[in-house]
CSV table of C-alpha atoms in Angstrom, one decimal:
chain,number,residue,atom,x,y,z
A,1144,UNK,CA,-15.5,-29.4,41.2
A,1145,UNK,CA,-16.5,-33.0,41.4
A,1146,UNK,CA,-15.5,-34.5,44.5
A,1147,UNK,CA,-13.6,-38.0,44.6
A,1148,UNK,CA,-15.9,-41.0,44.6
A,1149,UNK,CA,-16.5,-43.4,47.3
A,1150,UNK,CA,-14.0,-46.4,46.5
A,1151,UNK,CA,-10.7,-43.9,45.4
A,1152,UNK,CA,-11.7,-42.1,49.5
A,1153,UNK,CA,-11.6,-45.6,50.5
A,1154,UNK,CA,-8.5,-45.9,48.5
A,1155,UNK,CA,-6.7,-43.1,50.0
A,1156,UNK,CA,-7.8,-44.2,53.4
A,1157,UNK,CA,-6.6,-47.8,52.7
A,1158,UNK,CA,-3.2,-46.2,51.4
A,1159,UNK,CA,-2.3,-43.4,53.9
A,1160,UNK,CA,-2.9,-45.5,56.8
A,1161,UNK,CA,-0.8,-48.7,55.3
A,1162,UNK,CA,2.0,-45.4,54.2
A,1163,UNK,CA,1.7,-44.0,57.9
A,1164,UNK,CA,2.3,-47.7,59.8
A,1165,UNK,CA,5.0,-48.2,57.6
A,1166,UNK,CA,6.7,-45.1,58.2
A,1167,UNK,CA,5.9,-45.9,61.8
A,1168,UNK,CA,8.2,-49.0,61.4
A,1169,UNK,CA,10.9,-47.9,59.7
A,1170,UNK,CA,11.7,-45.3,62.2
A,1171,UNK,CA,11.5,-48.3,64.9
A,1172,UNK,CA,13.6,-50.0,63.0
A,1173,UNK,CA,16.0,-47.2,62.1
A,1174,UNK,CA,16.0,-46.5,66.3
A,1175,UNK,CA,16.8,-50.1,67.6
A,1176,UNK,CA,20.0,-50.4,64.6
A,1177,UNK,CA,21.3,-47.0,65.7
A,1178,UNK,CA,20.9,-48.2,69.3
A,1179,UNK,CA,22.6,-51.8,68.4
A,1180,UNK,CA,25.4,-50.2,66.3
A,1181,UNK,CA,26.1,-47.7,68.9
A,1182,UNK,CA,28.1,-50.7,70.6
A,1183,UNK,CA,30.3,-50.9,68.7
A,1184,UNK,CA,31.7,-53.7,65.8
A,1185,UNK,CA,33.6,-56.1,68.8
A,1186,UNK,CA,37.2,-54.8,69.1
A,1187,UNK,CA,38.5,-54.8,72.6
A,1188,UNK,CA,41.7,-53.6,72.9
A,1189,UNK,CA,43.4,-54.8,76.5
A,1190,UNK,CA,46.6,-53.9,78.0
A,1191,UNK,CA,49.4,-56.7,79.1
A,1192,UNK,CA,52.0,-57.2,82.4
A,1193,UNK,CA,51.4,-53.2,83.1
A,1194,UNK,CA,53.5,-52.2,80.4
A,1195,UNK,CA,52.7,-49.5,77.6
A,1196,UNK,CA,51.3,-51.7,75.4
A,1197,UNK,CA,48.2,-53.8,74.9
A,1198,UNK,CA,47.9,-57.6,72.9
A,1199,UNK,CA,44.6,-58.2,69.9
A,1200,UNK,CA,42.7,-61.2,70.8
A,1201,UNK,CA,45.0,-62.7,68.3
A,1202,UNK,CA,47.7,-62.1,71.1
A,1203,UNK,CA,50.0,-59.6,68.7
A,1204,UNK,CA,51.6,-57.1,71.0
A,1205,UNK,CA,51.9,-53.2,70.4
A,1206,UNK,CA,52.7,-50.2,72.1
A,1207,UNK,CA,50.4,-47.6,73.6
A,1208,UNK,CA,50.9,-45.3,70.9
A,1209,UNK,CA,50.2,-47.5,68.1
A,1210,UNK,CA,47.4,-48.4,70.4
A,1211,UNK,CA,45.6,-45.3,70.2
A,1212,UNK,CA,46.3,-45.1,67.0
A,1213,UNK,CA,44.4,-47.9,66.1
A,1214,UNK,CA,42.0,-47.3,68.1
A,1215,UNK,CA,41.1,-43.7,66.8
A,1216,UNK,CA,41.3,-46.0,63.7
A,1217,UNK,CA,38.6,-48.7,64.6
A,1218,UNK,CA,36.4,-45.8,66.4
A,1219,UNK,CA,36.5,-44.2,62.6
A,1220,UNK,CA,36.2,-47.0,60.6
A,1221,UNK,CA,33.3,-48.3,63.3
A,1222,UNK,CA,31.6,-44.6,62.9
A,1223,UNK,CA,32.1,-45.2,59.0
A,1224,UNK,CA,30.3,-48.8,58.9
A,1225,UNK,CA,27.3,-47.5,61.2
A,1226,UNK,CA,26.6,-44.2,58.7
A,1227,UNK,CA,26.7,-46.6,56.4
A,1228,UNK,CA,24.2,-49.7,57.5
A,1229,UNK,CA,21.9,-46.6,58.7
A,1230,UNK,CA,21.6,-45.0,55.2
A,1231,UNK,CA,21.0,-48.1,53.7
A,1232,UNK,CA,18.6,-49.0,55.6
A,1233,UNK,CA,16.5,-45.4,55.4
A,1234,UNK,CA,16.9,-45.3,51.2
A,1235,UNK,CA,16.8,-49.3,50.7
A,1236,UNK,CA,13.7,-49.2,53.2
A,1237,UNK,CA,12.1,-46.3,52.0
A,1238,UNK,CA,12.3,-47.6,48.4
A,1239,UNK,CA,10.7,-50.6,49.7
A,1240,UNK,CA,7.8,-48.9,51.5
A,1241,UNK,CA,6.9,-47.0,48.4
A,1242,UNK,CA,6.9,-49.7,46.1
A,1243,UNK,CA,4.9,-52.0,49.2
A,1244,UNK,CA,2.6,-48.8,49.1
A,1245,UNK,CA,1.6,-48.1,45.7
A,1246,UNK,CA,0.6,-52.5,45.9
A,1247,UNK,CA,-1.3,-52.2,48.9
A,1248,UNK,CA,-2.7,-49.0,47.0
A,1249,UNK,CA,-3.8,-50.9,44.3
A,1250,UNK,CA,-4.9,-53.7,46.0
A,1251,UNK,CA,-7.0,-51.4,48.0
A,1252,UNK,CA,-8.6,-50.6,44.7
A,1253,UNK,CA,-9.7,-53.8,44.0
A,1254,UNK,CA,-10.8,-54.5,47.7
A,1255,UNK,CA,-12.8,-51.2,47.7
A,1256,UNK,CA,-14.6,-51.8,44.3
A,1257,UNK,CA,-15.5,-55.4,45.7
A,1258,UNK,CA,-17.1,-54.0,48.6
A,1259,UNK,CA,-19.0,-51.4,47.0
A,1260,UNK,CA,-20.1,-53.6,43.9
A,1261,UNK,CA,-23.5,-54.3,45.6
A,1262,UNK,CA,-23.9,-50.6,46.1
A,1263,UNK,CA,-23.6,-50.1,42.6
A,1264,UNK,CA,-26.3,-52.5,41.7
A,1265,UNK,CA,-28.5,-50.7,43.9
A,1266,UNK,CA,-27.3,-46.9,41.4
A,1267,UNK,CA,-27.7,-48.9,38.2
A,1268,UNK,CA,-31.3,-50.3,39.6
A,1269,UNK,CA,-32.5,-46.9,40.6
A,1270,UNK,CA,-30.3,-45.0,37.8
A,1271,UNK,CA,-32.8,-47.4,34.9
A,1272,UNK,CA,-35.6,-46.3,37.0
A,1273,UNK,CA,-35.1,-42.6,37.0
A,1274,UNK,CA,-34.7,-43.1,33.2
A,1275,UNK,CA,-37.7,-44.9,32.2
A,1276,UNK,CA,-40.2,-42.8,30.4
A,1277,UNK,CA,-43.6,-42.2,32.0
A,1278,UNK,CA,-44.3,-42.4,35.5
A,1279,UNK,CA,-44.3,-45.5,37.0
A,1280,UNK,CA,-42.5,-47.4,34.4
A,1281,UNK,CA,-39.9,-49.5,35.7
A,1282,UNK,CA,-40.7,-50.1,38.7
A,1283,UNK,CA,-40.9,-54.0,37.9
A,1284,UNK,CA,-37.6,-54.1,38.6
A,1285,UNK,CA,-35.7,-55.1,41.4
A,1286,UNK,CA,-32.3,-55.4,43.1
A,1287,UNK,CA,-32.6,-58.6,44.6
A,1288,UNK,CA,-29.2,-58.8,46.1
A,1289,UNK,CA,-27.9,-61.8,47.1
A,1290,UNK,CA,-24.7,-62.6,49.5
A,1291,UNK,CA,-25.0,-62.9,53.4
A,1292,UNK,CA,-27.6,-60.6,55.3
A,1293,UNK,CA,-25.8,-57.3,56.4
A,1294,UNK,CA,-26.3,-54.0,56.4
A,1295,UNK,CA,-26.7,-53.3,52.2
A,1296,UNK,CA,-28.8,-56.1,52.1
A,1297,UNK,CA,-30.8,-54.6,53.8
A,1298,UNK,CA,-31.0,-52.3,52.3
A,1299,UNK,CA,-31.5,-53.7,48.7
A,1300,UNK,CA,-34.0,-55.5,50.6
A,1301,UNK,CA,-36.2,-52.1,51.6
A,1302,UNK,CA,-35.5,-50.9,48.5
A,1303,UNK,CA,-37.3,-53.8,46.7
A,1304,UNK,CA,-39.7,-53.3,49.2
A,1305,UNK,CA,-40.8,-50.2,48.6
A,1306,UNK,CA,-40.5,-50.3,44.8
A,1307,UNK,CA,-42.8,-53.2,44.8
A,1308,UNK,CA,-45.3,-51.2,46.9
A,1309,UNK,CA,-45.0,-48.2,44.0
A,1310,UNK,CA,-45.4,-51.0,41.6
A,1311,UNK,CA,-48.8,-51.9,42.7
A,1312,UNK,CA,-49.7,-48.7,43.5
A,1313,UNK,CA,-49.3,-47.4,40.1
A,1314,UNK,CA,-50.9,-50.2,38.4
A,1315,UNK,CA,-53.8,-49.4,40.6
A,1316,UNK,CA,-53.9,-45.7,40.0
A,1317,UNK,CA,-54.1,-46.6,36.3
A,1318,UNK,CA,-56.3,-49.7,36.4
A,1319,UNK,CA,-58.7,-47.2,37.8
A,1320,UNK,CA,-58.6,-44.2,35.6
A,1321,UNK,CA,-58.9,-47.1,32.5
A,1322,UNK,CA,-62.2,-48.8,34.7
A,1323,UNK,CA,-63.6,-45.7,35.8
A,1324,UNK,CA,-63.3,-44.1,32.0
A,1325,UNK,CA,-64.9,-48.1,30.2
A,1326,UNK,CA,-67.8,-47.4,33.0
A,1327,UNK,CA,-68.4,-43.6,32.2
A,1328,UNK,CA,-69.0,-44.3,28.3
A,1329,UNK,CA,-71.9,-46.4,28.4
A,1330,UNK,CA,-74.2,-43.7,30.6
A,1331,UNK,CA,-72.8,-41.5,28.2
A,1332,UNK,CA,-73.9,-43.4,25.3
A,1333,UNK,CA,-77.3,-43.9,26.4
A,1334,UNK,CA,-78.2,-40.3,27.5
A,1335,UNK,CA,-76.7,-39.8,23.6
A,1336,UNK,CA,-79.5,-42.0,22.4
A,1337,UNK,CA,-82.4,-40.7,24.7
A,1338,UNK,CA,-82.0,-36.8,23.5
A,1339,UNK,CA,-81.2,-38.3,19.9
A,1340,UNK,CA,-84.4,-40.2,19.8
A,1341,UNK,CA,-86.3,-36.8,21.8
A,1342,UNK,CA,-85.6,-34.1,19.4
A,1343,UNK,CA,-86.3,-36.6,16.3
A,1344,UNK,CA,-89.8,-36.6,17.1
A,1345,UNK,CA,-92.1,-34.7,14.4
A,1346,UNK,CA,-94.0,-33.4,17.7
A,1347,UNK,CA,-91.2,-32.4,19.7
A,1348,UNK,CA,-91.4,-28.5,20.1
A,1349,UNK,CA,-88.8,-25.9,19.4
A,1350,UNK,CA,-87.6,-25.2,22.7
A,1351,UNK,CA,-87.2,-29.2,23.2
A,1352,UNK,CA,-84.6,-29.3,20.0
A,1353,UNK,CA,-82.7,-26.7,21.4
A,1354,UNK,CA,-82.6,-28.0,24.8
A,1355,UNK,CA,-81.5,-31.2,23.3
A,1356,UNK,CA,-78.8,-30.0,20.7
A,1357,UNK,CA,-77.3,-28.3,24.4
A,1358,UNK,CA,-77.8,-31.7,26.3
A,1359,UNK,CA,-75.5,-33.6,23.1
A,1360,UNK,CA,-73.0,-30.3,22.7
A,1361,UNK,CA,-72.5,-31.0,26.7
A,1362,UNK,CA,-72.9,-34.9,26.4
A,1363,UNK,CA,-70.3,-34.6,23.2
A,1364,UNK,CA,-67.9,-32.4,25.4
A,1365,UNK,CA,-68.5,-35.3,28.5
A,1366,UNK,CA,-67.2,-38.1,25.5
A,1367,UNK,CA,-64.2,-36.5,24.4
A,1368,UNK,CA,-63.3,-36.0,28.1
A,1369,UNK,CA,-63.3,-39.7,28.9
A,1370,UNK,CA,-62.0,-41.2,25.5
A,1371,UNK,CA,-59.1,-38.3,26.5
A,1372,UNK,CA,-58.7,-40.2,29.8
A,1373,UNK,CA,-59.2,-43.8,28.8
A,1374,UNK,CA,-55.9,-41.9,25.6
A,1375,UNK,CA,-53.6,-41.1,28.3
A,1376,UNK,CA,-54.5,-44.1,30.8
A,1377,UNK,CA,-54.1,-46.8,27.9
A,1378,UNK,CA,-50.6,-45.0,26.6
A,1379,UNK,CA,-48.9,-45.0,30.2
A,1380,UNK,CA,-48.9,-49.0,30.2
A,1381,UNK,CA,-47.0,-50.9,27.8
A,1382,UNK,CA,-47.3,-51.1,24.0
A,1383,UNK,CA,-50.1,-54.1,23.0
A,1384,UNK,CA,-49.1,-53.6,19.7
A,1385,UNK,CA,-45.9,-53.1,17.6
A,1386,UNK,CA,-46.4,-52.4,14.7
A,1387,UNK,CA,-44.0,-50.5,11.3
A,1388,UNK,CA,-46.2,-47.2,10.6
A,1389,UNK,CA,-44.8,-44.8,9.0
A,1390,UNK,CA,-45.2,-40.8,10.4
A,1391,UNK,CA,-45.9,-39.7,6.7
A,1392,UNK,CA,-49.3,-41.3,6.2
A,1393,UNK,CA,-50.8,-40.7,9.8
A,1394,UNK,CA,-49.7,-37.4,8.6
A,1395,UNK,CA,-51.3,-36.7,6.0
A,1396,UNK,CA,-54.5,-38.7,6.7
A,1397,UNK,CA,-54.8,-36.5,9.5
A,1398,UNK,CA,-53.8,-33.5,7.8
A,1399,UNK,CA,-56.7,-34.2,4.7
A,1400,UNK,CA,-59.2,-34.7,7.5
A,1401,UNK,CA,-58.2,-31.0,9.1
A,1402,UNK,CA,-57.8,-28.9,5.8
A,1403,UNK,CA,-61.7,-30.1,5.1
A,1404,UNK,CA,-63.2,-28.9,8.5
A,1405,UNK,CA,-60.4,-25.5,8.9
A,1406,UNK,CA,-60.6,-22.2,7.3
A,1407,UNK,CA,-56.8,-22.2,7.8
A,1408,UNK,CA,-54.2,-22.2,5.9
A,1409,UNK,CA,-52.4,-26.2,6.1
A,1410,UNK,CA,-49.5,-27.0,4.6
A,1411,UNK,CA,-47.6,-30.3,4.8
A,1412,UNK,CA,-43.9,-31.1,4.0
A,1413,UNK,CA,-44.0,-35.3,4.2
A,1414,UNK,CA,-41.3,-37.3,4.6
A,1415,UNK,CA,-41.3,-41.1,4.7
A,1416,UNK,CA,-40.2,-41.8,9.0
A,1417,UNK,CA,-41.5,-45.4,9.7
A,1418,UNK,CA,-41.5,-46.1,13.7
A,1419,UNK,CA,-42.9,-49.2,15.1
A,1420,UNK,CA,-45.6,-48.6,17.9
A,1421,UNK,CA,-49.2,-48.7,18.5
A,1422,UNK,CA,-50.7,-46.7,14.9
A,1423,UNK,CA,-53.7,-46.2,16.9
A,1424,UNK,CA,-52.0,-44.2,20.2
A,1425,UNK,CA,-49.5,-42.7,17.1
A,1426,UNK,CA,-53.0,-41.1,14.7
A,1427,UNK,CA,-53.7,-40.1,18.3
A,1428,UNK,CA,-51.2,-38.3,19.2
A,1429,UNK,CA,-50.8,-36.4,15.5
A,1430,UNK,CA,-54.8,-36.1,15.4
A,1431,UNK,CA,-53.7,-34.1,18.9
A,1432,UNK,CA,-51.2,-32.3,18.1
A,1433,UNK,CA,-53.1,-31.0,14.8
A,1434,UNK,CA,-56.2,-29.9,16.8
A,1435,UNK,CA,-54.2,-27.8,19.3
A,1436,UNK,CA,-52.2,-26.0,16.3
A,1437,UNK,CA,-56.1,-25.4,15.1
A,1438,UNK,CA,-57.8,-24.0,18.7
A,1439,UNK,CA,-55.0,-22.3,19.6
A,1440,UNK,CA,-54.7,-20.0,16.6
A,1441,UNK,CA,-55.5,-16.3,15.4
A,1442,UNK,CA,-58.6,-15.7,13.8
A,1443,UNK,CA,-57.8,-14.8,10.2
A,1444,UNK,CA,-55.5,-15.9,8.7
A,1445,UNK,CA,-54.0,-18.1,11.0
A,1446,UNK,CA,-51.8,-21.4,9.6
A,1447,UNK,CA,-50.5,-24.3,10.2
A,1448,UNK,CA,-47.7,-26.2,9.1
A,1449,UNK,CA,-47.0,-30.0,9.2
A,1450,UNK,CA,-43.9,-31.6,8.8
A,1451,UNK,CA,-42.5,-36.1,8.6
A,1452,UNK,CA,-38.6,-36.5,8.3
A,1453,UNK,CA,-35.9,-38.8,9.7
A,1454,UNK,CA,-33.3,-36.3,11.8
A,1455,UNK,CA,-30.1,-38.1,13.7
A,1456,UNK,CA,-31.5,-41.4,13.0
A,1457,UNK,CA,-34.8,-40.1,14.5
A,1458,UNK,CA,-38.4,-40.4,12.9
A,1459,UNK,CA,-39.8,-36.7,13.6
A,1460,UNK,CA,-43.4,-35.0,13.2
A,1461,UNK,CA,-42.8,-31.3,13.9
A,1462,UNK,CA,-46.2,-29.2,13.8
A,1463,UNK,CA,-46.9,-25.3,13.8
A,1464,UNK,CA,-48.6,-22.7,13.6
A,1465,UNK,CA,-49.8,-19.6,13.8
A,1466,UNK,CA,-51.2,-17.8,17.1
A,1467,UNK,CA,-51.1,-16.2,20.3
A,1468,UNK,CA,-47.1,-15.1,21.6
A,1469,UNK,CA,-46.7,-18.1,24.3
A,1470,UNK,CA,-43.9,-17.1,27.4
A,1471,UNK,CA,-41.1,-19.5,27.1
A,1472,UNK,CA,-41.9,-20.4,31.1
A,1473,UNK,CA,-45.5,-21.7,30.3
A,1474,UNK,CA,-44.3,-24.4,27.7
A,1475,UNK,CA,-43.8,-27.0,30.8
A,1476,UNK,CA,-47.3,-26.0,32.3
A,1477,UNK,CA,-48.7,-27.2,28.6
A,1478,UNK,CA,-47.8,-30.2,29.3
A,1479,UNK,CA,-49.2,-31.1,32.5
A,1480,UNK,CA,-53.3,-33.0,32.0
A,1481,UNK,CA,-56.3,-30.2,32.5
A,1482,UNK,CA,-53.9,-27.1,32.7
A,1483,UNK,CA,-53.5,-24.0,29.6
A,1484,UNK,CA,-51.5,-21.4,29.6
A,1485,UNK,CA,-51.3,-19.2,32.6
A,1486,UNK,CA,-51.4,-21.7,34.9
A,1487,UNK,CA,-55.1,-21.9,34.6
A,1488,UNK,CA,-57.2,-25.2,34.8
A,1489,UNK,CA,-59.2,-25.8,31.6
A,1490,UNK,CA,-62.4,-25.0,31.0
A,1491,UNK,CA,-65.0,-23.5,28.4
A,1492,UNK,CA,-65.0,-24.1,25.1
A,1493,UNK,CA,-61.0,-25.0,24.5
A,1494,UNK,CA,-60.8,-27.9,25.1
A,1495,UNK,CA,-59.9,-30.0,28.7
A,1496,UNK,CA,-55.8,-29.3,28.6
A,1497,UNK,CA,-55.0,-33.1,27.6
A,1498,UNK,CA,-53.9,-33.0,24.3
A,1499,UNK,CA,-50.1,-31.9,24.7
A,1500,UNK,CA,-50.7,-34.4,28.0
A,1501,UNK,CA,-52.0,-37.4,25.6
A,1502,UNK,CA,-49.2,-36.1,22.8
A,1503,UNK,CA,-46.1,-36.8,25.8
A,1504,UNK,CA,-47.7,-40.1,27.5
A,1505,UNK,CA,-47.2,-41.8,23.5
A,1506,UNK,CA,-44.3,-40.3,23.2
A,1507,UNK,CA,-42.9,-41.9,25.5
A,1508,UNK,CA,-44.4,-45.2,26.0
A,1509,UNK,CA,-42.9,-45.3,21.9
A,1510,UNK,CA,-39.3,-44.8,23.7
A,1511,UNK,CA,-39.5,-40.7,22.2
A,1512,UNK,CA,-39.6,-37.3,23.6
A,1513,UNK,CA,-41.5,-34.1,22.5
A,1514,UNK,CA,-40.5,-30.4,23.1
A,1515,UNK,CA,-42.0,-27.5,22.1
A,1516,UNK,CA,-40.2,-24.3,21.5
A,1517,UNK,CA,-42.4,-20.3,21.1
A,1518,UNK,CA,-42.4,-18.8,18.0
A,1519,UNK,CA,-40.6,-15.2,18.3
A,1520,UNK,CA,-44.4,-13.8,16.0
A,1521,UNK,CA,-46.6,-16.1,18.2
A,1522,UNK,CA,-47.8,-20.0,18.5
A,1523,UNK,CA,-46.0,-23.0,18.8
A,1524,UNK,CA,-43.4,-25.4,17.0
A,1525,UNK,CA,-44.0,-28.6,18.6
A,1526,UNK,CA,-41.3,-31.7,17.6
A,1527,UNK,CA,-41.9,-34.7,18.3
A,1528,UNK,CA,-38.8,-37.7,18.0
A,1529,UNK,CA,-39.3,-41.2,17.7
A,1530,UNK,CA,-37.2,-44.2,17.2
A,1531,UNK,CA,-37.0,-45.4,13.3
A,1532,UNK,CA,-38.0,-48.3,12.5
A,1533,UNK,CA,-35.0,-51.2,12.0
């Protein structure tokens, strides 16, 4: 059961207090009027000259029997008038109290909304930051609450200060990864050049050539790792280019290259699916999906399928492949950096565990989503959905 909002609770409290105060006021008024009417309506019957008769204020003479009858009549009139006055007071007072209470509740609703408007502004900013794609995105937003310095403004200013520090922290982290990746590329390129120069010499012995090939393989793995880290860092930043890209063309280019370098059966169903973004990152996204499908496949009779289409107004890229059975609870682990199946860190010749991490980062940078579903026969179906080009 959903609990009422703070605005609703404040309105109920305000209306309840007003109704309670009005009820008490009506009860006090009822008691006072009842006591006042108990003294009569001002009739005064007096005797005259000791005779069994009385004179009215107008001087009219009546006997004792007539006076007693008149007293009873006056008393009955007073009781009826008193009863009618009290009933009218309760009825009309209750109606007036109900009308004023309804007006007070409506006014309390408006006042509560006005008072809670700064909190709604804080909540809206926090919701936009929480819904931003990618870690650290949206932290540039600020509440910048205007108004008097009270508890709510102090809360908003503290929240802004926290966002500023988090924004600087995430920016520093991304710059560090990008700078470190760029700096590590240079020595790796030098090492590769020196090793290639050594093993291509005519007088190089066979042992040296074998050692050089091993070193080149290790160097190549390190270069792929650095490229993956650099791509991951770039995809976490704002897009530098917004170009109309057809996912069908990108997927066809990657599929053609893959078909020449693998023995797997590669099938394509490419329908134009245009989106807007960075073509280099989108090509890397597609390449990572296809490489992941090739790497995690079966040795014999394996296949992979690439499909592009526009589904529900979104440009989609789907890569399906055969392979080992993947438990459903391991899907989220595969999207973590340096992690593979069974929550093991990446090692050996099967990659570094950055492929799907880069895919998710690139998809989020383009305002899209990525979803992986295990096939019952083994393998995965990975679908990337991106906004279509206007």
